[in-house]
C-alpha cells in the first residue's frame, strides 16, 4: 500500500473499493497497523482482524469510534476506570447503522472521561497529544477521534458533542466536525453524560466525508424516544456560491476572549463568504454570554443522575469496601471516577438538592430558554450564524488543568448551540501560530443540508490543505 492511499478521503476510498481497485482488507490492515503503533494516545483499543467483508455504500472503510459508544463485545468504557473491561452486550444505534452501511470498526478512541473535558486530559487512560504539536492538547472530549483523523490514523471517526466536544477538537486538530440537531441521531447505546445535550456526529477530513458519514447515522430510533431523525435526507454538498445567503456574526461570540490570530482567520473567512456572494451582517445573541454558566449547572445536574448507576454492582470493576453494600459503592466510586467527574457529580447533586433546585437548576433552564429564543429571533433575520469555533488555538498540555474555569471557557463559543438543540459544523479555514483555526457555522434546527452546503463552498474557496506532520 502506498502512502498516498492514506491521503484518500473516506468517500474516495469507498469509491475505489466499490470500483474494485482497492482491497478493503488491505485498507483495513494498513490503517490497523498505524492505529496499533501510534504514539499520540488516540486509541484505547484497536481491532485485531479486519471484519468479514461488509456490504453497502461504506463497505470496507474503517471507522474510529469514540470509546463511549457501546459496541457489542468490544471494550467500551467512556475512558473511565469505573468501566474498565466492560464489554457491552449490544451496539449503539448510530454505530449499528454505520455497520449496516458497510463500515468496519477500526478501534475505540480516547476521550475525556465520560466526555467531561475540553483537552482530553481527563481520560482515565492518559492524555492524547495533538499531532500538529505533541506538547499541545487535541481538544476534547472527542480528542482521540480528532487526533486520529488529523494524524491519518483513521479515515474518519465518530464522536459526541454535549457542549462542543466534536467541534472544538476538530478545530484544534484542523479537521471537520459536526454536531447535528438534537434528536437527529439516536443516543441509544451512547454512555450518557448530559442527556438533553448529548449528540453524536462525524469527525472527518473534509465536508463531503462529513455529509456522507452523517447521512448514515441519522434517523429516528424506537430505542431513543428523543430521536426524531431529519425531515430530509442528508445530501452530498455541491454548492460553489453563496449568493443571497445571509450570514449573521454575533458580537457576543466573536469578540471577548478570542485571540487576535483566531480573530484574523475568522475575519478573512468572512471576507471569503462575501466574495462568494453571501450577505454578512451583525446579529445579536444577547444571552449567549451566559451559556457557560447555565451549561455548567445543567450538564453536571444531568450527569449526577446519569452516573448514579456506576456502583460496582452492575458494570465494570468492584472494590470490596468493608463488606457492606454502602462501603462497596463508596469505594468503587472513589477509586473508579477521576477528579473532574467527581467535581461534576458534586456540582450537579448540589444544584439539584432540595432548597437549591430552583435557585440553580430552574434558573439555568430559564437562561437556556432565553438562549434558544435569541437564536430563534436571529434566524428570522439570517440563514446561518458564524463564529470562531474555539477562542484559542490548541493550548499546551497541563496549561489549564489546575484552573477548571479557564478550561470551561474553552467551550464559550460552542456551548450555546447545544443548549438550543441546534446543529453546527467546524471547518478549518486557516492557521495561527502554526496551528489550525476552526470556523463554526450554525443553523436552525434541521438545517444540516444548508450548513453542509455553505461549509462546502467555504472549504473550496479557502482551500485549507494543511496536514500535520505524519508518522
Ligand atoms: N468541554 C465541555 C465539558 O466539559 C463539553 C464536553 C462535551 O461536549 N462532551 O462539559
CSV table of C-alpha atoms and ligand atoms in Angstrom, one decimal:
chain,number,residue,atom,x,y,z
A,1,UNK,CA,0.0,0.0,0.0
A,2,UNK,CA,1.5,3.3,-1.0
A,3,UNK,CA,1.4,6.3,1.3
A,4,UNK,CA,-1.0,8.2,-0.8
A,5,UNK,CA,-3.7,5.7,-0.1
A,6,UNK,CA,-3.7,7.3,3.4
A,7,UNK,CA,-4.4,10.6,1.7
A,8,UNK,CA,-7.7,9.4,0.3
A,9,UNK,CA,-10.8,10.8,1.9
A,10,UNK,CA,-13.2,8.1,3.1
A,11,UNK,CA,-15.5,8.9,0.2
A,12,UNK,CA,-12.7,8.4,-2.2
A,13,UNK,CA,-11.6,5.1,-0.5
A,14,UNK,CA,-15.2,3.8,-0.6
A,15,UNK,CA,-15.4,4.6,-4.3
A,16,UNK,CA,-12.2,2.8,-5.1
A,17,UNK,CA,-13.2,-0.2,-3.1
A,18,UNK,CA,-16.5,-0.3,-5.0
A,19,UNK,CA,-14.7,0.1,-8.3
A,20,UNK,CA,-12.5,-2.9,-7.4
A,21,UNK,CA,-9.2,-1.0,-7.5
A,22,UNK,CA,-8.6,-1.0,-3.7
A,23,UNK,CA,-9.0,-4.0,-1.5
A,24,UNK,CA,-11.0,-3.4,1.7
A,25,UNK,CA,-8.9,-5.9,3.6
A,26,UNK,CA,-5.7,-4.1,2.6
A,27,UNK,CA,-7.0,-0.7,3.5
A,28,UNK,CA,-8.2,-2.0,6.9
A,29,UNK,CA,-4.9,-3.7,7.8
A,30,UNK,CA,-2.9,-0.7,6.7
A,31,UNK,CA,-4.9,1.6,9.0
A,32,UNK,CA,-4.9,-1.1,11.6
A,33,UNK,CA,-1.1,-1.2,11.7
A,34,UNK,CA,-0.9,2.6,12.0
A,35,UNK,CA,-3.5,2.7,14.7
A,36,UNK,CA,-1.9,-0.1,16.7
A,37,UNK,CA,1.5,1.5,16.8
A,38,UNK,CA,0.5,5.2,17.2
A,39,UNK,CA,2.1,7.3,19.9
A,40,UNK,CA,-0.4,10.1,20.3
A,41,UNK,CA,-2.6,8.1,22.8
A,42,UNK,CA,-5.5,8.4,20.4
A,43,UNK,CA,-6.7,4.8,20.5
A,44,UNK,CA,-7.7,2.8,23.6
A,45,UNK,CA,-8.4,-0.4,21.7
A,46,UNK,CA,-7.6,-1.4,18.1
A,47,UNK,CA,-9.3,-4.3,16.2
A,48,UNK,CA,-7.1,-7.4,15.7
A,49,UNK,CA,-8.7,-8.6,12.5
A,50,UNK,CA,-10.4,-7.0,9.6
A,51,UNK,CA,-14.0,-7.9,9.9
A,52,UNK,CA,-15.9,-10.0,7.5
A,53,UNK,CA,-16.4,-8.1,4.2
A,54,UNK,CA,-19.5,-5.9,4.9
A,55,UNK,CA,-21.6,-4.7,2.1
A,56,UNK,CA,-23.1,-1.3,1.4
A,57,UNK,CA,-22.1,2.2,0.4
A,58,UNK,CA,-19.4,2.5,3.1
A,59,UNK,CA,-18.1,-1.1,2.6
A,60,UNK,CA,-14.5,-1.6,3.6
A,61,UNK,CA,-13.9,1.9,5.1
A,62,UNK,CA,-12.5,1.6,8.6
A,63,UNK,CA,-14.1,3.8,11.3
A,64,UNK,CA,-12.7,5.1,14.6
A,65,UNK,CA,-15.3,5.1,17.3
A,66,UNK,CA,-15.2,7.2,20.5
A,67,UNK,CA,-15.0,5.0,23.5
A,68,UNK,CA,-18.4,6.0,24.8
A,69,UNK,CA,-20.3,4.2,22.0
A,70,UNK,CA,-21.3,0.7,23.2
A,71,UNK,CA,-20.1,-1.8,20.6
A,72,UNK,CA,-21.1,-5.4,21.3
A,73,UNK,CA,-18.2,-7.5,22.7
A,74,UNK,CA,-15.7,-4.6,22.4
A,75,UNK,CA,-14.3,-2.7,25.4
A,76,UNK,CA,-16.5,0.4,25.8
A,77,UNK,CA,-15.6,2.4,28.9
A,78,UNK,CA,-16.0,6.1,28.1
A,79,UNK,CA,-12.4,6.3,29.1
A,80,UNK,CA,-13.3,5.7,32.7
A,81,UNK,CA,-11.6,3.3,35.1
A,82,UNK,CA,-15.0,2.6,36.6
A,83,UNK,CA,-16.0,0.8,33.3
A,84,UNK,CA,-12.6,-0.8,32.6
A,85,UNK,CA,-13.0,-4.1,30.9
A,86,UNK,CA,-16.7,-3.6,30.3
A,87,UNK,CA,-17.8,-5.2,27.1
A,88,UNK,CA,-21.4,-4.3,26.3
A,89,UNK,CA,-23.9,-6.9,25.1
A,90,UNK,CA,-25.3,-4.6,22.4
A,91,UNK,CA,-24.3,-1.9,19.9
A,92,UNK,CA,-25.2,1.8,19.9
A,93,UNK,CA,-27.7,2.5,17.1
A,94,UNK,CA,-25.5,5.1,15.5
A,95,UNK,CA,-22.7,2.6,15.2
A,96,UNK,CA,-25.1,-0.2,14.1
A,97,UNK,CA,-26.4,2.0,11.2
A,98,UNK,CA,-22.8,2.6,10.1
A,99,UNK,CA,-22.0,-1.1,10.3
A,100,UNK,CA,-25.2,-1.8,8.3
A,101,UNK,CA,-23.8,0.6,5.6
A,102,UNK,CA,-20.7,-1.5,5.5
A,103,UNK,CA,-18.3,0.4,7.7
A,104,UNK,CA,-16.0,-1.6,10.0
A,105,UNK,CA,-14.8,-0.6,13.5
A,106,UNK,CA,-11.1,0.1,13.4
A,107,UNK,CA,-10.8,0.9,17.1
A,108,UNK,CA,-12.1,2.8,20.1
A,109,UNK,CA,-10.7,6.3,20.6
A,110,UNK,CA,-9.5,8.0,23.8
A,111,UNK,CA,-11.6,10.8,25.2
A,112,UNK,CA,-12.1,12.8,28.4
A,113,UNK,CA,-13.7,10.5,31.0
A,114,UNK,CA,-17.5,10.4,30.4
A,115,UNK,CA,-16.9,13.2,27.8
A,116,UNK,CA,-16.2,15.7,30.6
A,117,UNK,CA,-13.5,18.0,29.4
A,118,UNK,CA,-12.0,20.2,26.6
A,119,UNK,CA,-8.5,18.9,26.4
A,120,UNK,CA,-8.6,15.1,26.7
A,121,UNK,CA,-6.5,15.3,29.8
A,122,UNK,CA,-9.4,13.9,31.9
A,123,UNK,CA,-9.1,10.5,30.4
A,124,UNK,CA,-8.7,7.6,32.9
A,125,UNK,CA,-6.2,6.2,30.5
A,126,UNK,CA,-3.8,9.1,29.8
A,127,UNK,CA,-4.0,12.2,27.6
A,128,UNK,CA,-4.0,12.4,23.8
A,129,UNK,CA,-1.4,14.6,22.1
A,130,UNK,CA,-2.1,17.0,19.2
A,131,UNK,CA,-0.5,15.7,16.0
A,132,UNK,CA,0.4,19.3,15.0
A,133,UNK,CA,2.4,19.8,18.1
A,134,UNK,CA,2.7,16.9,20.6
A,135,UNK,CA,3.2,19.3,23.5
A,136,UNK,CA,-0.3,20.5,23.0
A,137,UNK,CA,-3.8,19.1,23.6
A,138,UNK,CA,-6.0,17.9,20.8
A,139,UNK,CA,-9.1,19.4,22.4
A,140,UNK,CA,-11.8,17.4,24.0
A,141,UNK,CA,-13.7,15.5,24.8
A,142,UNK,CA,-13.5,13.7,21.4
A,143,UNK,CA,-9.7,14.3,21.4
A,144,UNK,CA,-8.8,10.8,20.4
A,145,UNK,CA,-11.2,10.8,17.4
A,146,UNK,CA,-9.9,14.2,16.2
A,147,UNK,CA,-6.2,13.4,16.6
A,148,UNK,CA,-6.7,10.0,14.9
A,149,UNK,CA,-8.3,11.6,11.8
A,150,UNK,CA,-5.9,14.5,11.7
A,151,UNK,CA,-2.8,12.3,12.0
A,152,UNK,CA,-4.1,9.9,9.3
A,153,UNK,CA,-4.5,7.0,11.7
A,154,UNK,CA,-8.1,6.6,10.6
A,155,UNK,CA,-10.0,7.8,7.5
A,156,UNK,CA,-12.8,9.2,9.7
A,157,UNK,CA,-14.3,8.9,13.2
A,158,UNK,CA,-17.4,9.5,15.2
A,159,UNK,CA,-17.6,11.4,18.4
A,160,UNK,CA,-20.2,13.1,20.6
A,161,UNK,CA,-20.8,16.8,21.4
A,162,UNK,CA,-22.5,17.9,24.6
A,163,UNK,CA,-21.1,21.4,24.8
A,164,UNK,CA,-18.5,21.4,22.0
A,165,UNK,CA,-16.8,18.0,22.1
A,166,UNK,CA,-16.9,17.4,18.4
A,167,UNK,CA,-16.4,20.9,17.1
A,168,UNK,CA,-13.7,22.1,19.5
A,169,UNK,CA,-11.3,19.1,19.0
A,170,UNK,CA,-12.0,19.2,15.2
A,171,UNK,CA,-10.9,22.9,15.3
A,172,UNK,CA,-7.8,22.3,17.4
A,173,UNK,CA,-6.8,19.4,15.1
A,174,UNK,CA,-7.5,21.1,11.8
A,175,UNK,CA,-10.4,18.8,10.6
A,176,UNK,CA,-14.1,18.9,10.1
A,177,UNK,CA,-16.6,18.1,12.9
A,178,UNK,CA,-20.3,18.4,13.1
A,179,UNK,CA,-22.8,18.3,15.8
A,180,UNK,CA,-26.3,17.6,14.3
A,181,UNK,CA,-29.6,18.9,15.6
A,182,UNK,CA,-30.6,17.3,18.9
A,183,UNK,CA,-32.5,14.2,18.1
A,184,UNK,CA,-31.2,13.7,14.5
A,185,UNK,CA,-29.0,10.8,15.7
A,186,UNK,CA,-30.1,8.2,18.2
A,187,UNK,CA,-28.4,8.3,21.6
A,188,UNK,CA,-29.2,4.7,22.3
A,189,UNK,CA,-26.1,2.9,23.3
A,190,UNK,CA,-24.1,6.1,24.0
A,191,UNK,CA,-22.8,6.1,27.5
A,192,UNK,CA,-24.7,9.1,28.8
A,193,UNK,CA,-23.2,12.4,30.1
A,194,UNK,CA,-26.0,15.0,29.8
A,195,UNK,CA,-29.0,13.5,28.1
A,196,UNK,CA,-30.7,16.7,27.0
A,197,UNK,CA,-27.5,17.9,25.2
A,198,UNK,CA,-25.5,14.8,24.1
A,199,UNK,CA,-25.5,14.3,20.3
A,200,UNK,CA,-23.3,12.1,18.1
A,201,UNK,CA,-21.7,13.3,14.9
A,202,UNK,CA,-18.8,12.9,12.4
A,203,UNK,CA,-15.2,14.0,12.6
A,204,UNK,CA,-13.7,13.9,9.1
A,205,UNK,CA,-11.1,15.2,6.8
A,206,UNK,CA,-13.5,17.2,4.6
A,207,UNK,CA,-17.1,18.4,4.4
A,208,UNK,CA,-18.1,15.7,1.8
A,209,UNK,CA,-17.0,12.9,4.2
A,210,UNK,CA,-18.8,14.7,7.0
A,211,UNK,CA,-22.1,14.6,5.0
A,212,UNK,CA,-21.5,11.0,3.9
A,213,UNK,CA,-20.9,9.8,7.4
A,214,UNK,CA,-23.8,11.8,8.9
A,215,UNK,CA,-26.2,10.5,6.2
A,216,UNK,CA,-25.7,7.0,7.5
A,217,UNK,CA,-26.0,7.9,11.2
A,218,UNK,CA,-29.2,9.9,11.3
A,219,UNK,CA,-32.7,8.5,11.7
A,220,UNK,CA,-35.5,8.0,14.2
A,221,UNK,CA,-34.9,5.1,16.5
A,222,UNK,CA,-37.6,3.4,18.6
A,223,UNK,CA,-35.0,2.8,21.3
A,224,UNK,CA,-34.5,6.6,21.8
A,225,UNK,CA,-37.7,8.4,22.4
A,226,UNK,CA,-36.0,11.8,21.9
A,227,UNK,CA,-34.7,10.8,18.5
A,228,UNK,CA,-36.5,12.4,15.5
A,229,UNK,CA,-34.3,11.8,12.6
A,230,UNK,CA,-34.2,14.5,9.9
A,231,UNK,CA,-37.1,15.7,7.7
A,232,UNK,CA,-35.0,15.3,4.6
A,233,UNK,CA,-32.1,13.1,3.6
A,234,UNK,CA,-28.5,14.4,4.0
A,235,UNK,CA,-27.3,15.2,0.5
A,236,UNK,CA,-23.6,15.3,-0.5
A,237,UNK,CA,-22.9,19.1,-0.7
A,238,UNK,CA,-22.2,20.7,-4.0
A,239,UNK,CA,-22.7,24.5,-3.5
A,240,UNK,CA,-20.0,26.6,-5.1
A,241,UNK,CA,-21.5,30.0,-4.4
A,242,UNK,CA,-23.4,31.5,-1.5
A,243,UNK,CA,-25.4,34.1,-3.4
A,244,UNK,CA,-28.1,35.7,-1.3
A,245,UNK,CA,-27.5,33.5,1.7
A,246,UNK,CA,-27.5,35.7,4.9
A,247,UNK,CA,-24.8,35.1,7.5
A,248,UNK,CA,-25.0,36.6,11.0
A,249,UNK,CA,-22.0,37.5,13.0
A,250,UNK,CA,-22.9,37.7,16.7
A,251,UNK,CA,-20.6,40.2,18.6
A,252,UNK,CA,-21.1,38.2,21.8
A,253,UNK,CA,-19.3,35.2,20.3
A,254,UNK,CA,-16.7,36.8,18.2
A,255,UNK,CA,-15.1,39.4,20.4
A,256,UNK,CA,-14.3,39.0,24.0
A,257,UNK,CA,-11.7,36.3,24.8
A,258,UNK,CA,-11.0,35.5,21.1
A,259,UNK,CA,-7.2,35.5,20.4
A,260,UNK,CA,-6.1,38.0,17.7
A,261,UNK,CA,-4.7,35.3,15.5
A,262,UNK,CA,-8.0,33.4,15.6
A,263,UNK,CA,-10.0,36.5,15.0
A,264,UNK,CA,-7.8,37.3,12.0
A,265,UNK,CA,-8.6,33.9,10.4
A,266,UNK,CA,-12.3,34.4,11.2
A,267,UNK,CA,-12.3,37.8,9.5
A,268,UNK,CA,-10.6,36.6,6.4
A,269,UNK,CA,-13.1,33.7,6.2
A,270,UNK,CA,-16.0,36.1,6.5
A,271,UNK,CA,-14.5,38.1,3.6
A,272,UNK,CA,-14.4,34.8,1.6
A,273,UNK,CA,-18.1,34.4,2.3
A,274,UNK,CA,-18.8,37.9,0.9
A,275,UNK,CA,-16.7,37.0,-2.1
A,276,UNK,CA,-18.9,34.0,-2.8
A,277,UNK,CA,-22.0,36.2,-2.7
A,278,UNK,CA,-23.0,35.7,0.9
A,279,UNK,CA,-24.5,38.6,2.7
A,280,UNK,CA,-22.9,39.2,6.1
A,281,UNK,CA,-24.5,41.3,8.9
A,282,UNK,CA,-24.2,41.6,12.6
A,283,UNK,CA,-26.8,39.8,14.6
A,284,UNK,CA,-27.4,39.8,18.4
A,285,UNK,CA,-27.4,36.8,20.7
A,286,UNK,CA,-27.8,38.8,23.9
A,287,UNK,CA,-27.9,35.9,26.3
A,288,UNK,CA,-25.1,33.9,24.7
A,289,UNK,CA,-22.6,35.2,27.3
A,290,UNK,CA,-24.5,33.3,30.0
A,291,UNK,CA,-24.3,30.0,28.2
A,292,UNK,CA,-21.3,28.6,30.0
A,293,UNK,CA,-22.8,29.4,33.4
A,294,UNK,CA,-26.1,27.8,32.5
A,295,UNK,CA,-24.3,24.8,30.9
A,296,UNK,CA,-22.2,24.1,34.0
A,297,UNK,CA,-25.3,23.8,36.1
A,298,UNK,CA,-27.4,21.8,33.6
A,299,UNK,CA,-24.8,19.4,32.3
A,300,UNK,CA,-23.5,18.4,35.8
A,301,UNK,CA,-27.1,18.1,37.1
A,302,UNK,CA,-27.9,15.6,34.4
A,303,UNK,CA,-24.5,13.9,34.8
A,304,UNK,CA,-25.1,13.4,38.5
A,305,UNK,CA,-28.2,11.5,37.7
A,306,UNK,CA,-26.7,9.5,34.8
A,307,UNK,CA,-23.6,8.5,36.7
A,308,UNK,CA,-25.6,7.1,39.7
A,309,UNK,CA,-25.7,3.7,38.0
A,310,UNK,CA,-21.9,3.1,38.3
A,311,UNK,CA,-21.9,1.5,41.7
A,312,UNK,CA,-19.6,-1.6,41.3
A,313,UNK,CA,-22.6,-3.9,41.1
A,314,UNK,CA,-23.9,-3.6,37.6
A,315,UNK,CA,-20.8,-2.8,35.4
A,316,UNK,CA,-17.1,-2.8,35.5
A,317,UNK,CA,-14.7,-3.3,38.4
A,318,UNK,CA,-15.8,-3.6,42.0
A,319,UNK,CA,-13.9,-2.6,45.1
A,320,UNK,CA,-15.0,-4.7,48.1
A,321,UNK,CA,-15.3,-1.9,50.7
A,322,UNK,CA,-15.6,-3.1,54.3
A,323,UNK,CA,-18.0,-5.9,53.5
A,324,UNK,CA,-21.2,-3.9,53.5
A,325,UNK,CA,-23.0,-2.6,50.5
A,326,UNK,CA,-22.6,1.2,51.2
A,327,UNK,CA,-18.9,1.0,51.5
A,328,UNK,CA,-18.7,-1.1,48.3
A,329,UNK,CA,-20.5,1.7,46.5
A,330,UNK,CA,-18.3,4.3,48.1
A,331,UNK,CA,-15.0,2.7,47.5
A,332,UNK,CA,-15.9,1.7,43.9
A,333,UNK,CA,-16.9,5.3,43.1
A,334,UNK,CA,-14.0,6.8,45.0
A,335,UNK,CA,-11.5,4.6,43.0
A,336,UNK,CA,-13.3,4.4,39.7
A,337,UNK,CA,-14.0,8.1,39.0
A,338,UNK,CA,-11.5,10.7,38.1
A,339,UNK,CA,-11.3,14.2,39.8
A,340,UNK,CA,-13.3,16.1,37.1
A,341,UNK,CA,-16.1,13.5,37.2
A,342,UNK,CA,-16.3,13.7,40.9
A,343,UNK,CA,-16.4,17.5,40.7
A,344,UNK,CA,-19.3,17.4,38.3
A,345,UNK,CA,-21.2,14.9,40.3
A,346,UNK,CA,-20.9,17.1,43.4
A,347,UNK,CA,-21.8,20.2,41.5
A,348,UNK,CA,-24.8,18.5,39.9
A,349,UNK,CA,-26.0,16.9,43.1
A,350,UNK,CA,-25.8,20.3,44.9
A,351,UNK,CA,-27.6,22.1,42.1
A,352,UNK,CA,-30.5,19.6,42.3
A,353,UNK,CA,-30.7,19.4,46.1
A,354,UNK,CA,-33.9,20.5,47.9
A,355,UNK,CA,-33.8,24.2,48.6
A,356,UNK,CA,-31.3,25.0,45.9
A,357,UNK,CA,-33.1,23.4,42.9
A,358,UNK,CA,-34.9,26.5,41.8
A,359,UNK,CA,-32.1,28.9,42.5
A,360,UNK,CA,-29.7,26.9,40.3
A,361,UNK,CA,-31.2,24.3,38.1
A,362,UNK,CA,-34.5,26.1,37.5
A,363,UNK,CA,-32.7,29.4,36.8
A,364,UNK,CA,-30.2,27.8,34.4
A,365,UNK,CA,-33.1,26.3,32.5
A,366,UNK,CA,-34.7,29.7,32.2
A,367,UNK,CA,-31.4,31.0,30.8
A,368,UNK,CA,-31.4,28.1,28.4
A,369,UNK,CA,-34.8,29.2,27.1
A,370,UNK,CA,-33.6,32.7,26.6
A,371,UNK,CA,-30.6,31.5,24.6
A,372,UNK,CA,-32.9,29.4,22.4
A,373,UNK,CA,-35.2,32.4,21.9
A,374,UNK,CA,-32.2,34.6,20.9
A,375,UNK,CA,-31.3,32.1,18.2
A,376,UNK,CA,-35.0,31.9,17.0
A,377,UNK,CA,-35.1,35.7,16.7
A,378,UNK,CA,-31.7,35.7,14.9
A,379,UNK,CA,-32.7,33.1,12.4
A,380,UNK,CA,-35.6,35.3,11.3
A,381,UNK,CA,-33.0,37.7,10.0
A,382,UNK,CA,-30.2,35.4,8.8
A,383,UNK,CA,-29.9,31.9,7.4
A,384,UNK,CA,-26.8,30.9,9.3
A,385,UNK,CA,-24.6,32.2,12.2
A,386,UNK,CA,-20.8,32.1,12.0
A,387,UNK,CA,-18.2,32.4,14.8
A,388,UNK,CA,-14.8,31.1,15.5
A,389,UNK,CA,-15.1,27.5,16.9
A,390,UNK,CA,-12.6,28.0,19.8
A,391,UNK,CA,-11.4,31.2,21.2
A,392,UNK,CA,-7.8,30.0,21.1
A,393,UNK,CA,-5.6,27.5,19.1
A,394,UNK,CA,-4.6,24.3,20.8
A,395,UNK,CA,-3.1,25.0,24.2
A,396,UNK,CA,-0.2,23.3,26.0
A,397,UNK,CA,-0.8,20.1,27.9
A,398,UNK,CA,-1.1,21.0,31.6
A,399,UNK,CA,-1.8,24.6,30.9
A,400,UNK,CA,-5.4,24.6,32.1
A,401,UNK,CA,-5.6,21.5,34.3
A,402,UNK,CA,-5.3,23.4,37.5
A,403,UNK,CA,-7.9,26.0,36.5
A,404,UNK,CA,-11.3,24.4,35.8
A,405,UNK,CA,-12.9,27.8,34.9
A,406,UNK,CA,-10.2,28.5,32.3
A,407,UNK,CA,-10.8,25.0,30.9
A,408,UNK,CA,-14.6,25.6,30.9
A,409,UNK,CA,-14.2,28.8,28.9
A,410,UNK,CA,-12.6,26.8,26.0
A,411,UNK,CA,-16.2,26.0,25.0
A,412,UNK,CA,-17.6,29.5,25.3
A,413,UNK,CA,-18.4,29.6,21.5
A,414,UNK,CA,-19.7,26.1,21.1
A,415,UNK,CA,-21.9,25.7,24.2
A,416,UNK,CA,-24.8,28.0,23.1
A,417,UNK,CA,-25.8,25.8,20.2
A,418,UNK,CA,-26.4,22.5,22.1
A,419,UNK,CA,-28.3,24.4,24.8
A,420,UNK,CA,-30.7,25.4,22.0
A,421,UNK,CA,-30.5,22.0,20.3
A,422,UNK,CA,-29.1,23.5,17.1
A,423,UNK,CA,-26.7,22.0,14.5
A,424,UNK,CA,-23.3,23.4,13.9
A,425,UNK,CA,-20.1,22.5,12.0
A,426,UNK,CA,-16.5,23.4,12.4
A,427,UNK,CA,-14.2,23.5,9.4
A,428,UNK,CA,-10.5,24.5,9.3
A,429,UNK,CA,-10.0,27.8,7.5
A,430,UNK,CA,-6.5,29.0,8.4
A,431,UNK,CA,-3.6,28.9,10.8
A,432,UNK,CA,-2.4,30.9,13.7
A,433,UNK,CA,0.9,30.3,15.5
A,434,UNK,CA,1.5,27.3,13.2
A,435,UNK,CA,-1.7,25.7,14.5
A,436,UNK,CA,-5.1,25.2,12.8
A,437,UNK,CA,-8.1,27.5,13.4
A,438,UNK,CA,-11.7,26.4,13.1
A,439,UNK,CA,-14.6,28.3,11.7
A,440,UNK,CA,-18.1,27.5,13.0
A,441,UNK,CA,-21.3,27.6,11.0
A,442,UNK,CA,-24.6,27.1,13.0
A,443,UNK,CA,-28.1,27.0,11.6
A,444,UNK,CA,-31.7,26.5,12.7
A,445,UNK,CA,-32.9,23.0,13.8
A,446,UNK,CA,-32.8,20.5,10.9
A,447,UNK,CA,-30.8,22.8,8.6
A,448,UNK,CA,-28.0,20.3,8.2
A,449,UNK,CA,-28.0,20.4,4.4
A,450,UNK,CA,-27.8,24.2,4.3
A,451,UNK,CA,-24.9,24.1,6.8
A,452,UNK,CA,-23.1,21.4,4.8
A,453,UNK,CA,-23.6,23.3,1.5
A,454,UNK,CA,-22.2,26.5,3.0
A,455,UNK,CA,-19.3,24.7,4.7
A,456,UNK,CA,-18.5,23.0,1.4
A,457,UNK,CA,-18.5,26.3,-0.6
A,458,UNK,CA,-16.2,27.9,2.1
A,459,UNK,CA,-14.0,24.9,2.2
A,460,UNK,CA,-13.4,25.0,-1.6
A,461,UNK,CA,-12.8,28.8,-1.6
A,462,UNK,CA,-10.4,28.7,1.3
A,463,UNK,CA,-8.5,25.6,0.1
A,464,UNK,CA,-7.2,24.7,3.5
A,465,UNK,CA,-4.8,21.9,2.8
A,466,UNK,CA,-2.8,21.9,6.0
A,467,UNK,CA,-1.9,18.5,7.4
A,468,UNK,CA,0.2,17.8,10.5
A,469,UNK,CA,3.5,16.0,10.2
A,470,UNK,CA,2.5,12.4,9.7
A,471,UNK,CA,4.4,9.5,11.1
B,1,LIG,N1,-16.0,20.7,27.5
B,1,LIG,C1,-17.4,20.6,27.8
B,1,LIG,C2,-17.5,19.8,29.1
B,1,LIG,O1,-16.5,19.6,29.7
B,1,LIG,C3,-18.1,19.9,26.7
B,1,LIG,C4,-17.9,18.5,26.7
B,1,LIG,C5,-18.7,17.8,25.7
B,1,LIG,O2,-19.2,18.4,24.7
B,1,LIG,N2,-18.9,16.5,25.9
B,1,LIG,O3,-18.5,19.5,29.5
